JSON list of C-alpha atoms in Angstrom, two decimals:
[
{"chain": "A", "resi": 17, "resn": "UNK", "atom": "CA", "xyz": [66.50, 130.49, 122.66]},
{"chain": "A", "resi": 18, "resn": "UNK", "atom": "CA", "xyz": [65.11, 128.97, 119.88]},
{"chain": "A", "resi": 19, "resn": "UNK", "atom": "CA", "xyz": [67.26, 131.16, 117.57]},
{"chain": "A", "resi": 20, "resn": "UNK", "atom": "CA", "xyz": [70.73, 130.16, 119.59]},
{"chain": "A", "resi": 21, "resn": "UNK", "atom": "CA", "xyz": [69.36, 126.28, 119.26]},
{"chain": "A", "resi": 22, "resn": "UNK", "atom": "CA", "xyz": [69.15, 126.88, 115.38]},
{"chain": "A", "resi": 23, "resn": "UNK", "atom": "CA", "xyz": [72.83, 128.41, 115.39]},
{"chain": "A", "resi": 24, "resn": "UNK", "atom": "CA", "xyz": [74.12, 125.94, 116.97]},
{"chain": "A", "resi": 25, "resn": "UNK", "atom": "CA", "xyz": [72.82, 122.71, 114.57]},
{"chain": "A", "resi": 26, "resn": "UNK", "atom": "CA", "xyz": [73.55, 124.79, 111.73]},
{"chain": "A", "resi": 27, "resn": "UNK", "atom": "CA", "xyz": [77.43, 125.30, 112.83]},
{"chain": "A", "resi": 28, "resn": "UNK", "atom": "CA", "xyz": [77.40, 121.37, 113.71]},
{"chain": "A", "resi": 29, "resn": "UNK", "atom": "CA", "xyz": [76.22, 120.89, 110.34]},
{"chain": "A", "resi": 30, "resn": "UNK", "atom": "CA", "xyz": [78.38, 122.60, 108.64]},
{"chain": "A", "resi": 31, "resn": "UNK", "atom": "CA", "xyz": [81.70, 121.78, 110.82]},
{"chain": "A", "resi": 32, "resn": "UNK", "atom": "CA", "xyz": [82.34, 118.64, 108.85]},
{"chain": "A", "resi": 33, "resn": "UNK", "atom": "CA", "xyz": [82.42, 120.49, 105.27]},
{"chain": "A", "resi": 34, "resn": "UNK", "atom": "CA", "xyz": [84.69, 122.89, 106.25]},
{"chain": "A", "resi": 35, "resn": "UNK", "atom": "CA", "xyz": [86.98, 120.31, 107.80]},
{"chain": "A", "resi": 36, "resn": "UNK", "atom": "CA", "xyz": [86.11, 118.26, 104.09]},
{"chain": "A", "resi": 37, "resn": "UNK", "atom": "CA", "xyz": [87.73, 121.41, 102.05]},
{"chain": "A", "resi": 38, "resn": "UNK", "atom": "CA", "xyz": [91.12, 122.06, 104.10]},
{"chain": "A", "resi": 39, "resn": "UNK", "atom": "CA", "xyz": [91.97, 118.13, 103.61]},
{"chain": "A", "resi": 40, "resn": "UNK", "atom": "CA", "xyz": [92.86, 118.63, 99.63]},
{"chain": "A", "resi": 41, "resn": "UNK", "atom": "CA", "xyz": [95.95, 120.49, 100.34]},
{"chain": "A", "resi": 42, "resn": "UNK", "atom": "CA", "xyz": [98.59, 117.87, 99.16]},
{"chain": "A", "resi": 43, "resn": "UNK", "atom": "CA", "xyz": [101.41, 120.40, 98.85]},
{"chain": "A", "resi": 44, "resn": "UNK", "atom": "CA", "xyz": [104.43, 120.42, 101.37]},
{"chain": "A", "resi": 45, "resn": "UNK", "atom": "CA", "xyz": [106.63, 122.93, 101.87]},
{"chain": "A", "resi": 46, "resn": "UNK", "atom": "CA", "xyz": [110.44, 123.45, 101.18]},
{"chain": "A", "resi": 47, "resn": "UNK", "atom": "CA", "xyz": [111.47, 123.67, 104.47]},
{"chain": "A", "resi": 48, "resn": "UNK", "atom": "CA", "xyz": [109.39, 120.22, 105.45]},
{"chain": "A", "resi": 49, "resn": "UNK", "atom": "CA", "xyz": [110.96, 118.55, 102.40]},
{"chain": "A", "resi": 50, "resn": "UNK", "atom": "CA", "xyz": [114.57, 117.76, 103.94]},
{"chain": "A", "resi": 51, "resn": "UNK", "atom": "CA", "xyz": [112.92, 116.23, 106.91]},
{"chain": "A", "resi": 52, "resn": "UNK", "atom": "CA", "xyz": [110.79, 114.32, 104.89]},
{"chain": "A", "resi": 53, "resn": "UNK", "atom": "CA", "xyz": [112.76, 113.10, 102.67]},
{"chain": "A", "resi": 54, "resn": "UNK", "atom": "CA", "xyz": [115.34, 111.54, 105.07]},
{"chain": "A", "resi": 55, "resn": "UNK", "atom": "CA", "xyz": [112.44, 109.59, 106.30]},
{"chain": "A", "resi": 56, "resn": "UNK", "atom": "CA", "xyz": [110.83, 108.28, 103.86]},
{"chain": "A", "resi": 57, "resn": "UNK", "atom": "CA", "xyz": [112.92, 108.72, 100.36]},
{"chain": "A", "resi": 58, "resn": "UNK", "atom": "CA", "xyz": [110.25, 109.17, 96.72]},
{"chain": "A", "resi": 59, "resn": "UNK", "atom": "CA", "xyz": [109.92, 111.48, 94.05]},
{"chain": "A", "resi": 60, "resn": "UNK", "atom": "CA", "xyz": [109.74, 115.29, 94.15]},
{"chain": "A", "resi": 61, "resn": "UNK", "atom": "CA", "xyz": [106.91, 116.80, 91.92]},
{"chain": "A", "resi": 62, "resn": "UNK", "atom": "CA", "xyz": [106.97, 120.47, 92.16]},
{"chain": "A", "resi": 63, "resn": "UNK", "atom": "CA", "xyz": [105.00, 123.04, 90.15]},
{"chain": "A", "resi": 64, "resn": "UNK", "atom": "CA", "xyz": [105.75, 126.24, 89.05]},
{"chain": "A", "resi": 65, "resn": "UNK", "atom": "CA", "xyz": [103.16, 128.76, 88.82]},
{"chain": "A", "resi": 66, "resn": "UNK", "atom": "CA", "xyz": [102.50, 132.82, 89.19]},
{"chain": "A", "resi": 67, "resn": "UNK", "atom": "CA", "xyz": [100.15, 134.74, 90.70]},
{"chain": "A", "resi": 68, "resn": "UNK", "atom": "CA", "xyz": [98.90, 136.34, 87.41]},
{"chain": "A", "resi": 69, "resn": "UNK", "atom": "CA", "xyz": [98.69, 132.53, 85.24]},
{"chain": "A", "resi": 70, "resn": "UNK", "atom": "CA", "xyz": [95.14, 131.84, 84.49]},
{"chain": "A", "resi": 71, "resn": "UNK", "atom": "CA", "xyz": [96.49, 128.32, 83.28]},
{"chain": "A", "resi": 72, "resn": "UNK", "atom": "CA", "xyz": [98.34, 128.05, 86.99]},
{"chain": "A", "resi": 73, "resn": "UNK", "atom": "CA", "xyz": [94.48, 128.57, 88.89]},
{"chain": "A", "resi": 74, "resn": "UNK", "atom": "CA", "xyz": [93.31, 125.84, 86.54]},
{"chain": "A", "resi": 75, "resn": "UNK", "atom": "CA", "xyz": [95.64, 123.66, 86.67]},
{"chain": "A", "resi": 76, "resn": "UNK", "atom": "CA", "xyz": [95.84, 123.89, 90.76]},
{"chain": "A", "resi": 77, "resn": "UNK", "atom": "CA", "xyz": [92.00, 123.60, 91.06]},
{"chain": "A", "resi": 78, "resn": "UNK", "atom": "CA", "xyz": [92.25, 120.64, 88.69]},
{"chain": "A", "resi": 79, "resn": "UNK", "atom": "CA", "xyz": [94.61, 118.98, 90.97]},
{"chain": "A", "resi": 80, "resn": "UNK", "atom": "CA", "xyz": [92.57, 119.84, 94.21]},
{"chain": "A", "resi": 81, "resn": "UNK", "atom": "CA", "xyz": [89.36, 118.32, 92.40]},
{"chain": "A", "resi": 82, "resn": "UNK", "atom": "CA", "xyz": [91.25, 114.71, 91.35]},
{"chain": "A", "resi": 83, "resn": "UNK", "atom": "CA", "xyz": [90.68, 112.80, 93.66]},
{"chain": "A", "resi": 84, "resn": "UNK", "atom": "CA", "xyz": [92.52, 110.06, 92.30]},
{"chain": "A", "resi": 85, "resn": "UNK", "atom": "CA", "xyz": [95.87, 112.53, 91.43]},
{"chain": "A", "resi": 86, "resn": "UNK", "atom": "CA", "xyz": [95.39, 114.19, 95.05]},
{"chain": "A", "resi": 87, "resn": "UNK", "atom": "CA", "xyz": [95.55, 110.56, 96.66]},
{"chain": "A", "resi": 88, "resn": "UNK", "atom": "CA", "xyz": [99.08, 109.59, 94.12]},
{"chain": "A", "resi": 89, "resn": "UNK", "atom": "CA", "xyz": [100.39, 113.30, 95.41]},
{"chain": "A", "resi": 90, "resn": "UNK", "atom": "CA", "xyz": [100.04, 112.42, 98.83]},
{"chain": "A", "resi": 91, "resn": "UNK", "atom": "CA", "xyz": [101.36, 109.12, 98.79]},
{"chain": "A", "resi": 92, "resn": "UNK", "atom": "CA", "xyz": [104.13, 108.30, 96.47]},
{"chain": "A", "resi": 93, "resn": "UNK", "atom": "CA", "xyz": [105.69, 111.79, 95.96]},
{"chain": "A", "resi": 94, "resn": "UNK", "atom": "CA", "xyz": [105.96, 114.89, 97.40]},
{"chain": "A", "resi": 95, "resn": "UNK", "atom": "CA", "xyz": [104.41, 117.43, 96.02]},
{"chain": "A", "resi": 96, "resn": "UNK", "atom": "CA", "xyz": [105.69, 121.27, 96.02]},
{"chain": "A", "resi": 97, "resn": "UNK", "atom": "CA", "xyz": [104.29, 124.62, 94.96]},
{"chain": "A", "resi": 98, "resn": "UNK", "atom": "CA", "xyz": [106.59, 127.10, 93.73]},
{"chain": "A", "resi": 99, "resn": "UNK", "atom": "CA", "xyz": [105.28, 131.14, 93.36]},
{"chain": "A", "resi": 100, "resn": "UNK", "atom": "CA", "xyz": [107.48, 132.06, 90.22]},
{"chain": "A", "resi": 101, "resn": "UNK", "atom": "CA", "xyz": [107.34, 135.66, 91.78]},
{"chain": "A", "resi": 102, "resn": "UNK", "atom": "CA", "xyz": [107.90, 134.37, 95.72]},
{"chain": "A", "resi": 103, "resn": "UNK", "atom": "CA", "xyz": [110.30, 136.98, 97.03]},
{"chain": "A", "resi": 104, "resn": "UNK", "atom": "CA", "xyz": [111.60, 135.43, 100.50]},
{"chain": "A", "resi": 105, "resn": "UNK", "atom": "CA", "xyz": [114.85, 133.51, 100.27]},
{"chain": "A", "resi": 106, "resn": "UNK", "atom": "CA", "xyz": [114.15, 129.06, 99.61]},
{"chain": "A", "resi": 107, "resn": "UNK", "atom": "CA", "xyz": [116.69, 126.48, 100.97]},
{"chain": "A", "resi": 108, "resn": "UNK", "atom": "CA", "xyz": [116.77, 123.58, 98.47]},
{"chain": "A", "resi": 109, "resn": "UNK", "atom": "CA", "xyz": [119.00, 120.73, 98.34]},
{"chain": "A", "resi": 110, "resn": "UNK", "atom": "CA", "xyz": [121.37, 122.77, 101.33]},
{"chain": "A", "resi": 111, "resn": "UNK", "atom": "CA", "xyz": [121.40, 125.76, 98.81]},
{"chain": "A", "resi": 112, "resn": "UNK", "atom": "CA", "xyz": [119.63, 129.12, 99.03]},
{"chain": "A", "resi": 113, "resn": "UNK", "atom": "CA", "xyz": [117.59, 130.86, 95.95]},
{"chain": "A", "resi": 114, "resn": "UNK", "atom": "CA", "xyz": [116.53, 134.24, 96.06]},
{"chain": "A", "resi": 115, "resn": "UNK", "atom": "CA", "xyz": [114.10, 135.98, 94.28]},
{"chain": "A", "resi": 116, "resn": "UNK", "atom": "CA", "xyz": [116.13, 138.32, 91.24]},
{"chain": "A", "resi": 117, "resn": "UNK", "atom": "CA", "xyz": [114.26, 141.14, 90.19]},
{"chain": "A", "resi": 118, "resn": "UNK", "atom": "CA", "xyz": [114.27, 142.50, 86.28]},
{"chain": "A", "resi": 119, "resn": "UNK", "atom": "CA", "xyz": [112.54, 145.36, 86.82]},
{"chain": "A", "resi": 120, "resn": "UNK", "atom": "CA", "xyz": [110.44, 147.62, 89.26]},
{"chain": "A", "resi": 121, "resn": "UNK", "atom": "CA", "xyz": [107.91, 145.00, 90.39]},
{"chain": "A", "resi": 122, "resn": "UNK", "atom": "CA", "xyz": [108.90, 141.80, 88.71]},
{"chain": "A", "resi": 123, "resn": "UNK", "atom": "CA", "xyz": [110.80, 139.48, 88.25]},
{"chain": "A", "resi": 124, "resn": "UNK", "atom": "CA", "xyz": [111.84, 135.94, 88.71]},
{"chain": "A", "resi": 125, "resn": "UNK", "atom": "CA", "xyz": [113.07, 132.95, 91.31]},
{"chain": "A", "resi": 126, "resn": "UNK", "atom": "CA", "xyz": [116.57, 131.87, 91.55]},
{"chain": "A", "resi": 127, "resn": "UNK", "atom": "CA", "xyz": [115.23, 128.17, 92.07]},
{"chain": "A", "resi": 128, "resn": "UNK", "atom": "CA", "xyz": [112.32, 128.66, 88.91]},
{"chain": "A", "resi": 129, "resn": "UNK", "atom": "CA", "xyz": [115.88, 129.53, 86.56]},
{"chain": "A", "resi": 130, "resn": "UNK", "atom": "CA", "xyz": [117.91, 126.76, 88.34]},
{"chain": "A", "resi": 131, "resn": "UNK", "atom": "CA", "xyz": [115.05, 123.79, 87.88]},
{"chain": "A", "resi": 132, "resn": "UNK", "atom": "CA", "xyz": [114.57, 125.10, 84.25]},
{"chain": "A", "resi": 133, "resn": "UNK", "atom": "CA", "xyz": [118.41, 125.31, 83.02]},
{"chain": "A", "resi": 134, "resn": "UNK", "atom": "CA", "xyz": [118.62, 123.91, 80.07]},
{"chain": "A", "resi": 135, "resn": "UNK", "atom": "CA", "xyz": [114.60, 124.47, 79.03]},
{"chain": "A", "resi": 136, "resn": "UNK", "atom": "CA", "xyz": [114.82, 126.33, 76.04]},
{"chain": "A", "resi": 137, "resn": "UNK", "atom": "CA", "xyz": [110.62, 127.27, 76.45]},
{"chain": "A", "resi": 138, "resn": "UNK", "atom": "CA", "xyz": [109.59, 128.40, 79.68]},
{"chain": "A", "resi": 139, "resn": "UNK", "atom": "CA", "xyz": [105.99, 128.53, 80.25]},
{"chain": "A", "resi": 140, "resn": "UNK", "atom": "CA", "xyz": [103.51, 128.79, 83.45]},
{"chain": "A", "resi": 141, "resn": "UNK", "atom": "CA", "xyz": [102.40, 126.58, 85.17]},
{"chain": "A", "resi": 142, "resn": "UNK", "atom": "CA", "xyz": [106.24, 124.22, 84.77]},
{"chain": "A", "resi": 143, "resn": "UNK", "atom": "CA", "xyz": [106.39, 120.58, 86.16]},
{"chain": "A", "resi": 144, "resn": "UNK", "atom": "CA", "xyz": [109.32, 119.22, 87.48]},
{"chain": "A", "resi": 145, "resn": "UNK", "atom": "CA", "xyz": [109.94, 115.55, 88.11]},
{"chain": "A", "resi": 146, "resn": "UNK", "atom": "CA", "xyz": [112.80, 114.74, 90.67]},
{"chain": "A", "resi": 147, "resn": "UNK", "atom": "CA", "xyz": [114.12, 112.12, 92.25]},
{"chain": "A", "resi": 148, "resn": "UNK", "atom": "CA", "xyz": [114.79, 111.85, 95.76]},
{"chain": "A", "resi": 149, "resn": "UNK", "atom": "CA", "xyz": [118.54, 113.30, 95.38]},
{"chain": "A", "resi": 150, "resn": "UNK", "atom": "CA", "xyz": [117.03, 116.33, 93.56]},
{"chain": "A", "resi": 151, "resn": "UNK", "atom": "CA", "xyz": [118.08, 115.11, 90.58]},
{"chain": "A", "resi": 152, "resn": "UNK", "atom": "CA", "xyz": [115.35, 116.44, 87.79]},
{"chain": "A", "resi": 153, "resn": "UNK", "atom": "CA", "xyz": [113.90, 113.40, 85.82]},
{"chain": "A", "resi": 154, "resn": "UNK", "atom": "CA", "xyz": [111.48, 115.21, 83.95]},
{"chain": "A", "resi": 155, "resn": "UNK", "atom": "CA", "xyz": [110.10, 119.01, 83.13]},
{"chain": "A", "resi": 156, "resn": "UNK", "atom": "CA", "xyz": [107.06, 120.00, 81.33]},
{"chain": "A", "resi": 157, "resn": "UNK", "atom": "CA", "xyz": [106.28, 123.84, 80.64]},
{"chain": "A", "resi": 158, "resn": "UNK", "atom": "CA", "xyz": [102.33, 124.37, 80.00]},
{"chain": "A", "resi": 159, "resn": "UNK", "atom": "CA", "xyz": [98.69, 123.39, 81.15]},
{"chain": "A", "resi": 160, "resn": "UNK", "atom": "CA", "xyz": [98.28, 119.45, 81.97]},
{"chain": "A", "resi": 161, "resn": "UNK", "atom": "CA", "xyz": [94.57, 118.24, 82.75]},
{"chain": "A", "resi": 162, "resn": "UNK", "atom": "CA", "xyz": [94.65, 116.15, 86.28]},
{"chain": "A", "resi": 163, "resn": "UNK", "atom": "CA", "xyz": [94.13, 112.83, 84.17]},
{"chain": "A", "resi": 164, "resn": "UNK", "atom": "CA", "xyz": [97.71, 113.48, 82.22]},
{"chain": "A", "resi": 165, "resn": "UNK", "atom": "CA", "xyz": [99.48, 114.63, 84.85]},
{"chain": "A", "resi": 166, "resn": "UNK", "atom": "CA", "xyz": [97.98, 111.57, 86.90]},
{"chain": "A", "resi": 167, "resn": "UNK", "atom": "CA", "xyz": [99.11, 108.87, 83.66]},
{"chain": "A", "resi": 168, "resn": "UNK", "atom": "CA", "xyz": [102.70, 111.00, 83.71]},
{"chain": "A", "resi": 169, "resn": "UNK", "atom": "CA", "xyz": [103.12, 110.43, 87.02]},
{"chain": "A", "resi": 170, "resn": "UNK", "atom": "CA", "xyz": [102.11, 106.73, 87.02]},
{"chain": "A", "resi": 171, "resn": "UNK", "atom": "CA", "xyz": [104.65, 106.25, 84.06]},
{"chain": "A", "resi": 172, "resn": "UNK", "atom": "CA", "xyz": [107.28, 107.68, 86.03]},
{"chain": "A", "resi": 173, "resn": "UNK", "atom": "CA", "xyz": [106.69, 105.77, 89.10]},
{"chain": "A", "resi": 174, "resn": "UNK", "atom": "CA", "xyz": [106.71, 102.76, 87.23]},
{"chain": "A", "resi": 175, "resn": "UNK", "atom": "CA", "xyz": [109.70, 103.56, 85.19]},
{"chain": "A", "resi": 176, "resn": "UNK", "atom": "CA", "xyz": [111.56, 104.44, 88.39]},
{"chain": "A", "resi": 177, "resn": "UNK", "atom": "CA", "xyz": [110.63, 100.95, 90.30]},
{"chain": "A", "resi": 178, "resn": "UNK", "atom": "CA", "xyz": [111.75, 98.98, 87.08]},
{"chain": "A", "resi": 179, "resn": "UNK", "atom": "CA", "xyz": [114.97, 100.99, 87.01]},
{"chain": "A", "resi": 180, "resn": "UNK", "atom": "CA", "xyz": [115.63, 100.24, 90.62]},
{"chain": "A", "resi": 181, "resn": "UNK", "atom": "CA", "xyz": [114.58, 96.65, 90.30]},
{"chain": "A", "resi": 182, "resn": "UNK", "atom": "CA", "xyz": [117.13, 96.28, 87.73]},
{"chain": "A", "resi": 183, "resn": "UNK", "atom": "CA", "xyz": [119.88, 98.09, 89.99]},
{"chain": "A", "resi": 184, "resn": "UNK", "atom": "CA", "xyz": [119.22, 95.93, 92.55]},
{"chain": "A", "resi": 185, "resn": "UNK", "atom": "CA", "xyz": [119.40, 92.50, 90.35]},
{"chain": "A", "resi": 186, "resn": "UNK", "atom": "CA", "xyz": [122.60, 93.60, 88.74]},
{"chain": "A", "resi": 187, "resn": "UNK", "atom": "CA", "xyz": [124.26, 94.34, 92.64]},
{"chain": "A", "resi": 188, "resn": "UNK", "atom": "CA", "xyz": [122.85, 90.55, 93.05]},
{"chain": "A", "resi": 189, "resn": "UNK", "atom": "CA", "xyz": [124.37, 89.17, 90.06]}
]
């Protein structure tokens, strides 16, 4: 009895933590994007990463940890996760990427080689900035700490609101 009692407070206890730790997923998936998008049009952020990267686990635990870059992720852009080595087929911007193997177990992601065309370095983990017609603004190949990525993100966002200010004025004018 008193043992079932003790069970019980200790799962009550503990029920709000585990709720606590499942709330710092940010990331959306492809196939939620579309939707999402034609609701409520903002930036794309989507970051490359393999299962192998050392850099990629520290960058996404970074990210999880930041409070402050988990809260701009979740508002004012979506935010993506892309497995460099994912082998099931993506729809993106009403085109399909598949995964293109270069040997016996490895190789790459259509969508990794179409985001980075034109990169001449290609590094894990890879940012890519894009606007809401998956246009990319921006691309970054390496390890960012949460508080760049968070001031990068920031400049964007206000770069973008300036540059749509403006658009609007000059249809005004």
């Amino acid at each position: 009895m008193i043992s079932t009692k003790l069970c019980c407070c200790l799962l009550l206890g503990l029920l709000p933590f585990m709720g606590f730790a499942q709330k710092n997923e940010v990331a959306i998936s492809f196939g939620a994007l579309p939707d999402s998008l034609a609701k409520h049009p903002k930036p794309i952020l989507i970051n490359v990463y393999t299962d192998w990267c050392t850099y990629c686990s520290m960058q996404e635990n970074g990210v999880k940890k930041s409070g402050e870059l988990s809260s701009l992720l979740g508002k004012d852009v979506y935010y993506l996760r892309l497995n460099a080595g994912h082998k099931e087929t993506i729809s993106f911007n009403h085109e399909q990427y598949h995964f293109q193997p270069n040997g016996p177990s490895t190789g790459i992601h259509e969508l990794v080689l179409a985001l980075g065309k034109g990169n001449k370095e290609m590094a894990y983990p890879m940012w890519f900035i894009l606007d809401a017609n998956y246009k990319v603004q921006y691309s970054f190949s390496g390890y960012l700490r949460p508080k760049d990525l968070n001031a990068l993100l920031l400049a964007y966002l206000k770069e973008e609101k300036t540059r749509s200010s403006d658009q609007v004025s000059e249809g005004i004018n």
